[in-house]
Structures are given as C-alpha cells and as structure tokens.
Short mmCIF file of C-alpha atoms in Angstrom, two decimals:
data_model
loop_
_atom_site.label_atom_id
_atom_site.label_comp_id
_atom_site.label_asym_id
_atom_site.label_seq_id
_atom_site.Cartn_x
_atom_site.Cartn_y
_atom_site.Cartn_z
CA MET F 151 7.08 0.57 15.00
CA LYS F 152 10.28 2.63 15.22
CA LEU F 153 9.33 4.25 11.92
CA ILE F 154 5.98 5.35 13.34
CA LEU F 155 7.70 6.85 16.40
CA LYS F 156 10.18 8.66 14.16
CA LEU F 157 7.31 9.93 12.04
CA LEU F 158 5.50 11.29 15.10
CA ALA F 159 8.73 12.86 16.34
CA GLY F 160 9.22 14.46 12.93
CA MET F 161 5.73 15.94 13.06
CA ALA F 162 6.36 17.35 16.55
CA VAL F 163 9.75 18.82 15.63
CA GLY F 164 8.39 20.30 12.42
CA LEU F 165 5.45 21.83 14.28
CA ALA F 166 7.75 23.43 16.87
CA LEU F 167 10.17 24.78 14.27
CA GLY F 168 7.38 26.17 12.11
CA LEU F 169 5.85 28.02 15.05
CA TRP F 170 8.98 29.40 16.73
CA ALA F 171 12.11 29.04 14.57
CA PRO F 172 13.47 32.10 12.68
CA ASP F 173 13.34 32.28 8.90
CA GLY F 174 16.97 31.18 8.40
CA PRO F 175 16.63 27.60 9.74
CA LEU F 176 13.22 27.30 8.09
CA ALA F 177 14.74 28.20 4.73
CA LEU F 178 17.23 25.36 5.19
CA LEU F 179 14.36 22.96 5.93
CA MET F 180 12.48 24.11 2.82
CA THR F 181 15.64 23.54 0.76
CA PHE F 182 15.89 19.94 1.99
CA LYS F 183 12.16 19.47 1.36
CA ALA F 184 12.47 20.70 -2.22
CA LEU F 185 15.50 18.53 -3.00
CA PHE F 186 14.09 15.40 -1.36
CA GLY F 187 10.74 15.93 -3.09
CA GLN F 188 12.55 16.05 -6.45
CA PHE F 189 14.38 12.83 -5.59
CA ILE F 190 11.10 11.10 -4.70
CA GLY F 191 9.65 12.19 -8.05
CA PHE F 192 12.70 10.78 -9.83
CA MET F 193 12.39 7.40 -8.06
CA ILE F 194 8.64 6.87 -8.58
CA PRO F 195 8.82 5.67 -12.23
CA LEU F 196 11.79 3.43 -11.37
CA ILE F 197 9.84 1.82 -8.52
CA ILE F 198 6.92 1.16 -10.88
CA VAL F 199 9.06 -0.18 -13.73
CA PHE F 200 11.26 -2.57 -11.78
CA TYR F 201 8.71 -3.86 -9.27
CA ILE F 202 5.84 -4.43 -11.71
CA MET F 203 8.14 -5.81 -14.40
CA SER F 204 9.83 -8.18 -11.95
CA GLY F 205 6.50 -9.25 -10.47
CA ILE F 206 4.92 -10.07 -13.84
CA ALA F 207 8.05 -11.79 -15.14
CA ALA F 208 8.18 -14.03 -12.06
CA LEU F 209 4.66 -15.34 -12.65
CA GLU F 210 5.72 -17.58 -15.54
CA SER F 211 7.13 -20.19 -13.18
CA ASN F 212 3.79 -20.81 -11.44
CA SER F 213 0.95 -23.11 -12.49
CA GLY F 214 -1.43 -21.33 -14.85
CA LYS F 215 -4.87 -22.14 -13.43
CA MET F 216 -3.95 -21.55 -9.80
CA LEU F 217 -2.10 -18.37 -10.71
CA GLY F 218 -4.99 -16.99 -12.74
CA TRP F 219 -7.53 -17.56 -9.98
CA THR F 220 -5.24 -16.15 -7.30
CA VAL F 221 -4.50 -12.97 -9.24
CA GLY F 222 -8.17 -12.57 -10.20
CA LEU F 223 -9.45 -13.02 -6.65
CA ALA F 224 -6.77 -10.71 -5.22
CA TYR F 225 -7.52 -7.99 -7.76
CA CYS F 226 -11.29 -8.22 -7.20
CA SER F 227 -10.82 -8.02 -3.43
CA THR F 228 -8.48 -5.03 -3.78
CA ILE F 229 -10.83 -3.17 -6.13
CA LEU F 230 -13.96 -3.90 -4.07
CA SER F 231 -12.20 -2.76 -0.89
CA GLY F 232 -11.25 0.50 -2.59
CA LEU F 233 -14.77 1.10 -3.88
CA ALA F 234 -16.23 0.38 -0.44
CA ALA F 235 -13.69 2.72 1.17
CA PHE F 236 -14.62 5.56 -1.17
CA ALA F 237 -18.35 4.98 -0.65
CA VAL F 238 -17.87 5.32 3.11
CA SER F 239 -15.26 8.09 3.17
CA SER F 240 -17.06 10.28 0.63
CA GLY F 241 -20.19 10.07 2.76
CA VAL F 242 -18.55 10.54 6.17
CA LEU F 243 -15.51 12.81 5.74
CA PRO F 244 -17.14 15.98 4.28
CA SER F 245 -19.01 16.54 7.55
CA LEU F 246 -16.00 15.80 9.79
CA ILE F 247 -13.03 17.66 8.32
CA ALA F 248 -12.27 21.26 7.40
CA GLN F 249 -12.49 21.59 3.63
CA GLY F 250 -10.28 23.75 1.44
CA VAL F 251 -7.77 24.67 4.16
CA HIS F 252 -4.86 24.13 1.76
CA ALA F 253 -4.43 25.83 -1.59
CA THR F 254 -2.37 24.40 -4.45
CA ASP F 255 -1.53 27.86 -5.81
CA LYS F 256 -0.75 29.58 -2.49
CA PRO F 257 2.77 31.07 -2.35
CA ALA F 258 5.10 29.40 0.14
CA ALA F 259 5.41 31.09 3.53
CA ILE F 260 9.16 30.35 3.59
CA LYS F 261 11.13 29.95 0.38
CA ALA F 262 13.96 27.46 -0.19
CA LEU F 263 17.48 28.82 -0.58
CA PHE F 264 17.76 27.09 -3.97
CA THR F 265 16.10 24.33 -5.94
CA LEU F 266 17.29 21.74 -8.45
CA GLU F 267 15.07 20.24 -11.13
CA ILE F 268 15.60 16.46 -11.25
CA LYS F 269 13.47 15.18 -14.10
CA PRO F 270 12.26 11.54 -14.02
CA LEU F 271 13.38 9.34 -16.89
CA PHE F 272 9.74 8.96 -17.98
CA ASP F 273 6.27 9.75 -16.71
CA VAL F 274 4.12 7.38 -14.67
CA MET F 275 1.89 6.05 -17.45
CA THR F 276 4.93 5.40 -19.66
CA ALA F 277 6.51 3.52 -16.75
CA LEU F 278 3.37 1.40 -16.28
CA MET F 279 3.15 0.53 -19.99
CA LEU F 280 6.87 -0.26 -20.16
CA ALA F 281 6.58 -2.53 -17.13
CA PHE F 282 3.61 -4.45 -18.53
CA VAL F 283 5.02 -4.87 -22.04
CA PHE F 284 8.44 -6.10 -20.90
CA GLY F 285 7.09 -8.03 -17.91
CA LEU F 286 4.68 -10.00 -20.09
CA GLY F 287 7.35 -10.36 -22.78
CA ILE F 288 9.82 -11.86 -20.32
CA ALA F 289 7.13 -14.21 -18.96
CA VAL F 290 6.17 -15.44 -22.43
CA THR F 291 9.63 -15.69 -24.00
CA ARG F 292 11.35 -16.77 -20.77
CA ALA F 293 14.15 -14.29 -21.40
CA GLN F 294 16.19 -15.35 -18.40
CA ARG F 295 19.04 -12.88 -18.88
CA LEU F 296 16.67 -9.93 -19.17
CA LYS F 297 14.80 -11.18 -16.11
CA GLU F 298 18.06 -11.23 -14.17
CA VAL F 299 18.72 -7.62 -15.20
CA VAL F 300 15.23 -6.61 -14.08
CA ASP F 301 15.61 -8.42 -10.76
CA GLN F 302 18.96 -6.75 -10.17
CA GLY F 303 17.43 -3.37 -10.98
CA LYS F 304 14.66 -4.12 -8.49
CA ASP F 305 17.28 -4.96 -5.86
CA ILE F 306 18.98 -1.59 -6.43
CA VAL F 307 15.69 0.31 -6.17
CA GLU F 308 14.81 -1.64 -3.04
CA LEU F 309 18.19 -0.73 -1.55
CA VAL F 310 17.53 2.97 -2.26
CA LEU F 311 14.12 2.65 -0.61
CA ALA F 312 15.49 0.89 2.46
CA LYS F 313 18.62 2.99 2.95
CA VAL F 314 17.61 6.45 1.70
CA LEU F 315 13.93 7.12 1.04
CA ILE F 316 12.25 5.41 3.99
CA PRO F 317 14.84 6.51 6.64
CA LEU F 318 14.66 10.14 5.48
CA LEU F 319 10.86 10.30 5.30
CA PRO F 320 10.49 11.48 8.96
CA ALA F 321 12.83 14.40 8.21
CA TYR F 322 10.83 15.17 5.06
CA ILE F 323 7.57 15.07 7.02
CA ALA F 324 9.13 17.40 9.62
CA CYS F 325 9.81 19.92 6.85
CA VAL F 326 6.24 19.60 5.56
CA PHE F 327 4.77 20.21 9.02
CA ALA F 328 7.12 23.12 9.60
CA GLU F 329 5.83 24.71 6.41
CA MET F 330 2.20 24.12 7.43
CA ALA F 331 2.86 25.55 10.88
CA ALA F 332 4.41 28.63 9.28
CA ASP F 333 1.40 29.21 7.02
CA GLY F 334 -1.17 28.47 9.77
CA SER F 335 -2.82 25.29 8.40
CA VAL F 336 -1.15 22.69 10.65
CA PHE F 337 -3.80 22.36 13.39
CA SER F 338 -6.67 21.74 11.00
CA THR F 339 -4.45 19.15 9.33
CA LEU F 340 -3.72 17.36 12.61
CA LYS F 341 -7.43 17.23 13.40
CA THR F 342 -8.05 15.65 10.01
CA PHE F 343 -5.29 13.11 10.65
CA GLY F 344 -7.08 11.72 13.68
CA VAL F 345 -10.43 11.43 11.91
CA VAL F 346 -8.96 9.76 8.82
CA LEU F 347 -6.85 7.26 10.76
CA VAL F 348 -9.74 6.13 12.96
CA LEU F 349 -12.01 5.79 9.93
CA ALA F 350 -9.42 3.80 7.94
CA ILE F 351 -8.71 1.34 10.77
CA ALA F 352 -12.45 0.87 11.39
CA MET F 353 -12.96 0.09 7.69
CA HIS F 354 -10.11 -2.44 7.80
CA TRP F 355 -12.00 -4.49 10.38
CA ILE F 356 -15.37 -4.01 8.70
CA TRP F 357 -13.88 -5.29 5.45
CA LEU F 358 -12.20 -8.28 7.11
CA THR F 359 -15.42 -9.14 8.95
CA LEU F 360 -17.34 -9.00 5.66
CA LEU F 361 -14.77 -11.16 3.85
CA TYR F 362 -14.69 -13.87 6.51
CA THR F 363 -18.47 -13.81 7.05
CA VAL F 364 -19.15 -14.39 3.35
CA THR F 365 -16.42 -17.05 3.16
CA GLY F 366 -17.62 -18.78 6.32
CA LEU F 367 -21.24 -18.89 5.13
CA ALA F 368 -20.18 -20.20 1.72
CA SER F 369 -18.03 -22.97 3.22
CA GLY F 370 -20.26 -23.84 6.20
CA ARG F 371 -17.65 -22.77 8.75
CA ASN F 372 -17.62 -20.37 11.68
CA PRO F 373 -16.29 -16.97 10.48
CA TRP F 374 -15.03 -16.05 13.96
CA SER F 375 -13.06 -19.29 14.16
CA LEU F 376 -11.43 -18.44 10.83
CA ILE F 377 -10.54 -14.93 11.99
CA ARG F 378 -9.18 -16.31 15.27
CA ASN F 379 -6.83 -18.61 13.36
CA MET F 380 -5.49 -15.62 11.39
CA LEU F 381 -4.97 -13.38 14.44
CA PRO F 382 -1.31 -14.44 14.92
CA ALA F 383 -0.58 -13.24 11.38
CA TYR F 384 -2.48 -9.99 12.03
CA LEU F 385 -0.51 -9.27 15.19
CA THR F 386 2.82 -10.18 13.55
CA ALA F 387 2.12 -7.82 10.64
CA LEU F 388 1.10 -5.14 13.13
CA GLY F 389 4.59 -5.32 14.65
CA THR F 390 6.70 -5.84 11.53
CA MET F 391 4.79 -3.50 9.15
CA SER F 392 5.87 -5.92 6.39
CA SER F 393 3.78 -8.48 4.50
CA ALA F 394 6.95 -10.24 3.39
CA ALA F 395 8.26 -10.60 6.93
CA THR F 396 4.92 -12.07 8.05
CA ILE F 397 4.79 -14.85 5.43
CA PRO F 398 5.95 -17.69 7.76
CA VAL F 399 3.29 -16.88 10.35
CA ALA F 400 0.65 -16.33 7.66
CA LEU F 401 1.44 -19.75 6.18
CA ARG F 402 0.99 -21.44 9.55
CA SER F 403 -2.28 -19.57 10.18
CA ALA F 404 -3.66 -20.57 6.77
CA LYS F 405 -2.89 -24.23 7.42
CA GLN F 406 -4.59 -23.97 10.83
CA MET F 407 -7.72 -22.95 8.88
CA LYS F 408 -7.32 -26.34 7.14
CA VAL F 409 -6.22 -24.85 3.84
CA SER F 410 -4.34 -27.57 1.96
CA GLY F 411 -0.56 -27.38 2.12
CA PRO F 412 0.07 -26.90 -1.63
CA VAL F 413 -2.53 -24.11 -1.88
CA ALA F 414 -1.30 -22.33 1.23
CA ASP F 415 2.34 -22.58 0.10
CA PHE F 416 1.39 -21.04 -3.25
CA VAL F 417 -1.17 -18.41 -2.25
CA MET F 418 0.19 -16.83 0.92
CA PRO F 419 3.63 -15.75 -0.41
CA LEU F 420 2.11 -14.56 -3.71
CA CYS F 421 -0.70 -12.59 -2.04
CA ALA F 422 1.82 -10.90 0.24
CA THR F 423 2.79 -9.00 -2.93
CA ILE F 424 -0.42 -8.68 -4.95
CA HIS F 425 -3.30 -8.57 -2.42
CA LEU F 426 -3.27 -5.21 -0.63
CA CYS F 427 -6.88 -4.64 0.40
CA GLY F 428 -5.95 -2.86 3.64
CA SER F 429 -3.46 -0.56 1.92
CA THR F 430 -6.04 0.24 -0.76
CA ILE F 431 -8.64 1.15 1.87
CA THR F 432 -6.15 3.49 3.52
CA LEU F 433 -4.94 5.07 0.29
CA VAL F 434 -8.46 5.73 -1.00
CA THR F 435 -9.60 7.14 2.35
CA CYS F 436 -6.53 9.36 2.69
CA ALA F 437 -6.76 10.53 -0.93
CA THR F 438 -10.41 11.49 -0.41
CA ALA F 439 -9.47 13.45 2.71
CA VAL F 440 -6.58 15.27 1.03
CA MET F 441 -8.77 16.19 -1.95
CA LEU F 442 -11.38 17.65 0.40
CA MET F 443 -8.72 19.54 2.37
CA THR F 444 -6.98 21.03 -0.66
CA ALA F 445 -8.58 23.84 -2.64
CA GLY F 446 -7.78 23.47 -6.32
CA LEU F 447 -7.92 19.67 -6.50
CA ASP F 448 -10.77 17.74 -8.11
CA VAL F 449 -13.86 17.17 -6.00
CA PRO F 450 -13.79 13.47 -4.95
CA SER F 451 -16.53 11.89 -7.07
CA TRP F 452 -17.14 8.49 -8.63
CA ASP F 453 -16.15 9.84 -12.07
CA VAL F 454 -12.73 10.78 -10.69
CA MET F 455 -12.14 7.97 -8.21
CA PHE F 456 -13.44 4.90 -10.06
CA PRO F 457 -10.69 4.84 -12.73
CA PHE F 458 -8.15 5.78 -10.05
CA ILE F 459 -9.14 2.77 -7.91
CA LEU F 460 -8.99 0.43 -10.92
CA LEU F 461 -5.44 1.53 -11.70
CA LEU F 462 -4.49 1.60 -8.02
CA GLY F 463 -5.29 -2.12 -7.80
CA VAL F 464 -2.83 -2.77 -10.62
CA THR F 465 -0.20 -0.43 -9.20
CA MET F 466 -0.27 -2.23 -5.85
CA VAL F 467 1.50 -5.11 -7.59
CA ALA F 468 4.54 -2.81 -7.56
CA ALA F 469 4.39 -2.19 -3.82
CA PRO F 470 7.57 -3.35 -2.06
CA GLY F 471 7.00 -5.59 0.95
CA ALA F 472 8.53 -3.00 3.27
CA PRO F 473 7.18 -0.21 5.49
CA GLY F 474 5.77 2.59 3.35
CA GLY F 475 6.11 0.57 0.14
CA ALA F 476 2.46 0.86 -0.93
CA VAL F 477 2.25 4.64 -0.66
CA MET F 478 5.57 5.07 -2.48
CA SER F 479 4.22 2.99 -5.36
CA ALA F 480 0.93 4.93 -5.41
CA LEU F 481 2.50 8.40 -5.54
CA GLY F 482 2.77 8.23 -9.31
CA ILE F 483 -0.93 7.81 -10.07
CA LEU F 484 -1.86 10.21 -7.26
CA ALA F 485 0.12 12.86 -9.12
CA SER F 486 -0.90 11.87 -12.66
CA MET F 487 -4.59 10.99 -12.20
CA LEU F 488 -5.65 13.07 -9.19
CA HIS F 489 -3.18 15.91 -9.88
CA PHE F 490 -1.74 15.96 -6.36
CA PRO F 491 1.00 18.59 -5.94
CA GLU F 492 4.09 17.91 -3.84
CA ALA F 493 2.49 19.17 -0.61
CA SER F 494 -0.51 16.84 -1.07
CA LEU F 495 1.78 13.89 -1.79
CA ALA F 496 3.66 14.65 1.42
CA LEU F 497 0.38 14.61 3.36
CA MET F 498 -0.44 11.24 1.80
CA ILE F 499 2.91 9.85 2.93
CA ALA F 500 2.40 11.11 6.48
CA LEU F 501 -1.18 9.83 6.71
CA TYR F 502 -0.30 6.43 5.28
CA LEU F 503 2.79 5.84 7.40
CA ALA F 504 0.91 6.72 10.57
CA GLN F 505 -1.29 3.63 10.09
CA ASP F 506 0.99 1.45 7.95
CA SER F 507 1.07 -1.37 10.48
CA PHE F 508 -2.75 -1.63 10.54
CA GLY F 509 -3.01 -1.59 6.74
CA THR F 510 -0.36 -4.30 6.44
CA ALA F 511 -2.12 -6.40 9.08
CA CYS F 512 -5.37 -6.12 7.12
CA ASN F 513 -3.56 -7.16 3.92
CA VAL F 514 -2.09 -10.28 5.50
CA THR F 515 -5.31 -11.30 7.25
CA GLY F 516 -7.24 -10.88 4.00
CA ASP F 517 -4.81 -13.26 2.26
CA GLY F 518 -6.36 -16.09 4.27
CA VAL F 519 -9.69 -15.53 2.48
CA ILE F 520 -8.01 -15.84 -0.92
CA ALA F 521 -6.43 -19.13 0.22
CA LEU F 522 -9.78 -20.49 1.45
CA TRP F 523 -11.56 -19.68 -1.80
CA LEU F 524 -8.76 -21.05 -3.97
CA ASP F 525 -8.87 -24.27 -1.94
CA ARG F 526 -12.53 -24.66 -2.93
CA ILE F 527 -11.99 -23.63 -6.54
CA MET F 528 -9.21 -26.15 -7.00
CA GLY F 529 -11.67 -28.89 -6.14
CA ARG F 530 -11.53 -29.46 -2.39
CA PRO F 531 -13.98 -28.15 0.24
CA ALA F 532 -12.31 -25.68 2.60
CA GLY F 533 -12.84 -27.82 5.71
CA GLU F 534 -11.35 -31.01 4.28
CA THR F 535 -7.75 -31.95 5.10
CA ASP F 536 -5.12 -33.56 2.93
CA GLU F 537 -4.89 -37.34 3.14
CA THR F 538 -1.35 -37.07 4.41
CA GLU F 539 -2.44 -34.58 7.07
CA ALA F 540 -5.31 -36.84 8.20
CA LYS F 541 -3.17 -39.98 8.58
CA PRO F 542 -1.22 -40.71 11.75
CA ALA F 543 2.53 -40.33 11.41
CA SER F 544 3.05 -44.11 11.61
CA GLN F 545 0.71 -44.72 8.63
CA GLN F 546 2.40 -41.95 6.62
CA ALA F 547 5.76 -43.64 7.17
#
C-alpha cells in the first residue's frame, strides 16, 4: 500500500512540476526519465530469461499428471480472462475516453540534458525462446548445476527489482507526468485513469463470480460459500500486493473449501506464480486504453490482441511475486508486439501499479478455483474430505 501512496505522490509532484517549474529542473527530470527508461529496457529480457527459465526448470520435481492439469487449467483461465477483458474494454472504452490525445512522433516539450543508449543483451522474442529451450532442457536432463546458476541469476534480477526498479518507479512516473503536464495532455490522461481502473476492478469481480458460479454448479456447492471461504486470501493479497506473501492464507482458505491437503499444498503455491487472471485482465484493459489514447499505435482489434493475449499468458509465468512484477514482465511484449513507445510503457506501469493490489487479490482468489477443479480431476469430488481429516484425532492416533 505504501507503493500506491508513493505512486500517487509521484503523480501529484510531477503534475505540479510540469505546470509550474522552469525549464531547468524539468530538463533534469527528463534526463532521469531517459536514463531510467533505458535501464528498464535493459532489464526486461533478463527478467524474462531468468524467471521463465527458473520456473520451467523447477517443474521437473513435481508429479507429471497433477502438474500438467494445473498448468493447463491456469493457462486456460488466464487466456479466457484476457479475451473477456478485451471483449468488454474494446466495447466500453472507446465511448468513455479521449482518443488520440498522445502522439508517438510528437517532439518532446522539454528535452533531456543528455541521453545514453543502453542496449539490451537480446530482444524479447530471443529472450523468450532462450528461456523455453534452456528451461525445458534443464527439466529434462536435470542439469542441477545449470539450474543453480539460473536460480542465482533469478535472485540477482529479483534483488535489482526489489532494491532499484520498484523503489524508483514513483520517481519515474513523476517525470512522465511532468512531461505530460508540460505538453498539455495530463488531464485527459488522469480522466482515463479513473475510467480504466474502475472498469478493471469491476471485471475482476465479474470474472471471479463467473469462475465460482461455474465451479459451484459443477460440484453441487454454493458458489457464495466458496467465495466467502476465499475472502481472507483476497483481503490479505489486497494488503500485501504479493501472491507469494499470501500463500499461507490462500492454503488455509483452500482447505476450508474442503480441497484435499495434498492438492491444496501443490496447487496454491504453484498457481501463485503461473495463474494471473486478475493481472491479465488489468494488463489487457490498460493496453486497450493506451492504444486508444495514443495516435500512431495499432487500433485495438482481435487480429492484434488475440496473439498478444496468447503470449501474455505465457509471459505471466515470468512475473515475480512482488508488487509490479506482472507489468514489468509484460513490458517486453507490449513493446515488441503492440509497438508501445517508452511513454506508453510508462503509462502502462502507472495504470497497473495504481490497481496492483486488486489484480493480485483476483489472482489469489482465482487460484481456489484451480484447486477445486484439480481435486475433482484427480478423482475425488470437491466436497469430500480426506479420511484423515474426517476421523477424530483419537482415531487418527
């Protein structure tokens, strides 16, 4: 929650500086923005490589059938949530937001004092292919030493995210808003922010209601009772903004829904990494809004967005379980597939972080549905308890 407050403070400070500060301080801000934007671009392929590679390599230690079903269900839920989000946002947003207020080729109102070109080691698609080839290779060959190197690389990238990128994002957003205030587009952007955030949060709850209604009807259980059992996990994720930090509460909530212990212990920690339906809804909604706002970008259509959503579902495997992790992982395909320039990527970061807690809460609550379905698929009705759970403690002893 502190990150959200810092983000809002950054927006306010940037707005004030852009409206009233002289050109000298603004030039310093634009210099920081240019340098930090280059650093973000450098880190994106490294985030993709180490997180996806580490995630795939770690799957070899899990049971095959349960793993396959869990990954398949999580991917289908993520993709369907993204498609539903685009169907709604593409129908609603064009009539609610100002279109074409930003231009990709417009000269900057205030120029940076200097810029440095920091080239990434490889482009996004190369990073994805490298991660899949080596991740699968490590999983198949059980190359333990290489896996240790990958895990250590992931730890370093995670440290950079936690200590540098995420803490400096509010300052970066302040620079972006200062630039928009200087060129006169900031107020239309703020109006769009409100519309997009309300729409995304509403779709989170619509999606969760749909998931639990279908699951409840299929298992003969009350959907509202299932949702009520997952509310502690939702509220915990709302406060922590981290799927990983919510795992203990999510595990307890899943078991209160009478998911068997072995299934809950397997599914809930795994889905905290691979099942990001709420984040996908937000990213697709925000991307649609930014494309409508920005003259020069592709018109949001099914031809453009369908392959993007398919790849976004895969890329979410790379999302760190930390505030802002999903949007940092998605920046690569936003730039490569939707051709977002730096200013549009900055808007995506600001939009996503403003609702990150709600997206994370939707992710965690949706994990309970995956656990319920896997419990049925593995051969036990969702409402049945384990024999050890059903016996009194004296009989178990």
